[in-house]
Coordinates of C-alpha atoms in Angstrom, one line a residue:
M1 CA 6.6 35.2 27.8
T2 CA 8.3 31.8 26.1
T3 CA 7.0 32.0 22.6
I4 CA 4.7 28.5 22.5
V5 CA 4.3 26.0 19.0
L6 CA 2.1 23.5 18.6
G7 CA 4.2 21.1 16.1
S8 CA 0.7 20.4 14.2
T9 CA -2.1 22.0 11.5
S10 CA -4.5 20.0 13.0
P11 CA -7.6 21.8 13.3
F12 CA -8.6 19.8 16.3
R13 CA -5.4 19.9 18.4
K14 CA -5.2 24.0 17.6
A15 CA -8.9 23.7 19.5
I16 CA -8.1 21.5 22.3
L17 CA -5.3 24.5 22.8
E18 CA -6.8 27.5 22.4
K19 CA -8.9 26.1 25.9
L20 CA -5.6 27.2 27.8
N21 CA -6.2 30.4 26.8
I22 CA -2.1 30.9 25.8
P23 CA -0.8 33.0 22.9
F24 CA 0.5 30.0 20.5
E25 CA 1.6 29.5 17.2
C26 CA 1.5 26.7 14.7
A27 CA 4.0 24.9 12.3
K28 CA 3.4 21.8 10.3
P29 CA 6.2 19.1 11.3
E30 CA 7.4 17.3 8.1
I31 CA 7.8 14.2 9.4
D32 CA 7.8 10.3 7.8
E33 CA 4.9 9.2 10.2
S34 CA 5.8 5.2 9.3
A35 CA 6.2 2.4 12.0
L36 CA 9.6 1.2 12.4
P37 CA 10.0 -2.7 12.3
N38 CA 8.1 -4.3 15.6
E39 CA 7.6 -1.1 16.7
S40 CA 4.9 -0.9 20.1
P41 CA 2.0 1.0 19.4
V42 CA 3.2 3.2 22.7
A43 CA 6.7 3.5 21.6
L44 CA 5.5 4.8 17.9
V45 CA 3.4 7.5 19.6
E46 CA 6.0 8.7 21.5
R47 CA 8.7 8.9 19.2
L48 CA 6.7 10.2 16.2
A49 CA 5.8 13.3 18.9
I50 CA 9.3 13.6 20.3
E51 CA 10.5 13.9 16.3
K52 CA 7.3 16.3 15.5
A53 CA 8.4 19.2 18.3
K54 CA 12.5 18.2 17.4
K55 CA 11.5 18.6 13.6
V56 CA 9.7 21.9 13.9
A57 CA 12.9 23.3 16.4
A58 CA 15.1 24.6 13.2
Q59 CA 12.1 27.2 13.0
F60 CA 11.9 28.6 16.5
P61 CA 15.3 28.3 18.3
D62 CA 13.5 29.9 21.5
A63 CA 10.2 28.4 22.1
L64 CA 8.5 25.6 24.0
I65 CA 7.4 23.3 21.2
I66 CA 4.7 20.8 21.8
G67 CA 4.5 17.4 19.6
S68 CA 2.0 15.0 19.5
D69 CA 0.5 11.9 17.8
Q70 CA -2.1 9.9 18.4
V71 CA -2.9 5.6 17.2
A72 CA -6.6 3.7 17.6
V73 CA -5.4 0.2 18.3
H74 CA -8.1 -3.2 18.4
D75 CA -7.2 -6.4 18.4
N76 CA -3.4 -6.0 18.4
E77 CA -3.6 -4.0 15.2
I78 CA -2.9 0.0 14.6
L79 CA -5.6 1.4 12.6
G80 CA -5.5 4.0 10.2
K81 CA -7.3 6.7 8.5
P82 CA -10.4 5.4 6.7
H83 CA -10.5 7.5 3.9
T84 CA -12.9 5.4 2.1
H85 CA -16.9 5.1 3.2
E86 CA -16.2 1.3 2.4
N87 CA -13.2 1.5 4.8
A88 CA -15.4 3.5 7.9
I89 CA -17.8 1.0 8.1
K90 CA -15.0 -1.8 8.0
Q91 CA -13.5 -0.2 10.9
L92 CA -16.5 0.6 12.7
S93 CA -18.0 -2.7 12.3
S94 CA -15.1 -4.3 14.4
F95 CA -16.1 -1.9 17.0
S96 CA -18.9 -3.2 17.7
G97 CA -19.5 -3.8 20.8
N98 CA -16.1 -3.7 21.7
K99 CA -13.1 -1.8 22.9
V100 CA -11.0 0.5 21.3
T101 CA -7.4 1.9 22.6
F102 CA -5.8 5.2 21.8
Y103 CA -2.7 6.0 22.3
T104 CA -1.9 9.6 22.3
G105 CA 2.4 10.2 22.4
L106 CA 2.9 14.1 23.6
C107 CA 6.0 16.0 24.1
L108 CA 7.3 18.9 25.0
F109 CA 10.6 20.4 23.7
N110 CA 12.7 23.4 24.6
S111 CA 14.7 24.3 21.7
K112 CA 17.3 26.4 23.9
T113 CA 18.9 24.5 25.7
G114 CA 17.2 21.4 24.0
E115 CA 15.5 19.5 27.4
S116 CA 12.5 17.6 26.2
S117 CA 9.8 15.9 28.2
S118 CA 7.3 13.4 27.1
L119 CA 4.4 11.0 27.7
V120 CA 2.3 8.8 26.3
D121 CA -1.3 9.0 27.9
P122 CA -4.2 5.9 26.8
F123 CA -7.8 6.8 26.4
Y124 CA -10.1 3.3 26.4
V125 CA -13.4 3.7 24.0
H126 CA -16.7 1.2 24.9
F127 CA -18.4 0.6 21.7
K128 CA -22.1 -0.3 21.6
T129 CA -23.4 -2.6 19.5
L130 CA -23.8 -1.0 16.3
S131 CA -26.7 -2.3 13.5
E132 CA -25.2 -2.3 10.0
Q133 CA -28.3 0.9 9.6
A134 CA -26.6 2.6 12.5
I135 CA -23.4 3.1 11.3
E136 CA -24.1 3.7 7.8
N137 CA -26.7 7.2 9.5
Y138 CA -23.4 8.4 11.5
L139 CA -21.4 7.8 8.2
L140 CA -23.7 9.6 6.5
A141 CA -24.5 12.3 8.7
E142 CA -20.5 13.7 9.9
K143 CA -18.3 12.1 7.0
P144 CA -15.4 11.0 9.5
Y145 CA -13.3 9.9 6.9
K146 CA -10.1 11.5 8.2
C147 CA -10.4 10.5 11.6
A148 CA -8.5 7.3 13.1
G149 CA -11.5 5.1 13.8
S150 CA -13.4 6.5 12.0
F151 CA -15.4 9.0 14.3
K152 CA -15.8 12.5 15.6
S153 CA -16.6 11.7 19.9
E154 CA -16.6 15.3 20.2
A155 CA -19.5 15.2 17.5
L156 CA -22.3 12.7 17.2
G157 CA -19.5 9.9 16.8
I158 CA -20.6 9.8 20.7
C159 CA -23.9 8.3 20.1
L160 CA -21.8 4.9 19.4
F161 CA -20.1 4.5 22.5
E162 CA -21.1 3.0 25.8
K163 CA -18.6 4.5 27.9
L164 CA -15.5 6.2 27.8
E165 CA -12.4 6.1 30.0
G166 CA -9.7 8.0 30.4
D167 CA -8.1 11.1 32.4
D168 CA -9.0 13.6 30.2
P169 CA -11.6 13.5 27.4
N170 CA -9.3 16.0 25.3
T171 CA -7.0 13.0 24.9
L172 CA -9.0 11.5 22.8
I173 CA -9.5 14.2 20.6
G174 CA -5.3 14.7 20.2
L175 CA -4.0 16.3 22.7
P176 CA -3.9 15.5 26.8
L177 CA -4.5 19.3 27.9
I178 CA -3.5 17.8 31.5
K179 CA -1.0 16.1 31.0
L180 CA 0.5 19.3 28.9
T181 CA -0.4 22.1 31.8
E182 CA 2.1 19.1 34.1
L183 CA 5.0 19.5 31.4
F184 CA 4.3 23.2 30.9
A185 CA 5.0 23.0 34.8
Q186 CA 7.9 21.3 34.9
H187 CA 9.3 23.4 32.0
G188 CA 8.2 26.5 34.2
V189 CA 5.3 27.8 32.2
D190 CA 2.5 28.1 34.9
V191 CA -0.3 28.6 32.7
L192 CA -2.7 30.4 34.5
A193 CA -0.4 32.9 36.1
L194 CA -0.3 33.7 32.1
Q195 CA -3.7 34.9 32.4
Q196 CA -4.2 38.3 32.0

């Protein structure tokens, strides 16, 4: 059995990967996540996913390492985590009645062979028209200040949406499992064959 490593300490990504019912370890990739000059959101998340996987490889010389990174984009602007209540109000107010695109970069890196596969999976969130009171009520209830886009789609944030568009709901939370199982297969790992 190949060692599988999630190059992330995100509790959300860890919970998603646990759905596959396979053993894995977690490691924190210490990288600079700043965008390069004129770097597109798609190029940014793919590059960071690759860098995260390769950074962790030094600790695991014979493993399949998963790197992932995500950005939210609205009006051609990359949205970060709000960190404060005021910033979250601004983000959600600007999303009201609009569509926000989430790009999730995914990399699977074989630290033994140096082979890697990477991709970017888009996901689209269409927001309802939100009143100031609805935004305030939501933020006070869930306090999503460490989440890009100021919401948790896997919880009460679902009340903010008109519809979700994408291939895999896990992508929105930060780890596209459908695509990940495809990458595993490319590297000779059959997730269903590992179920005991």
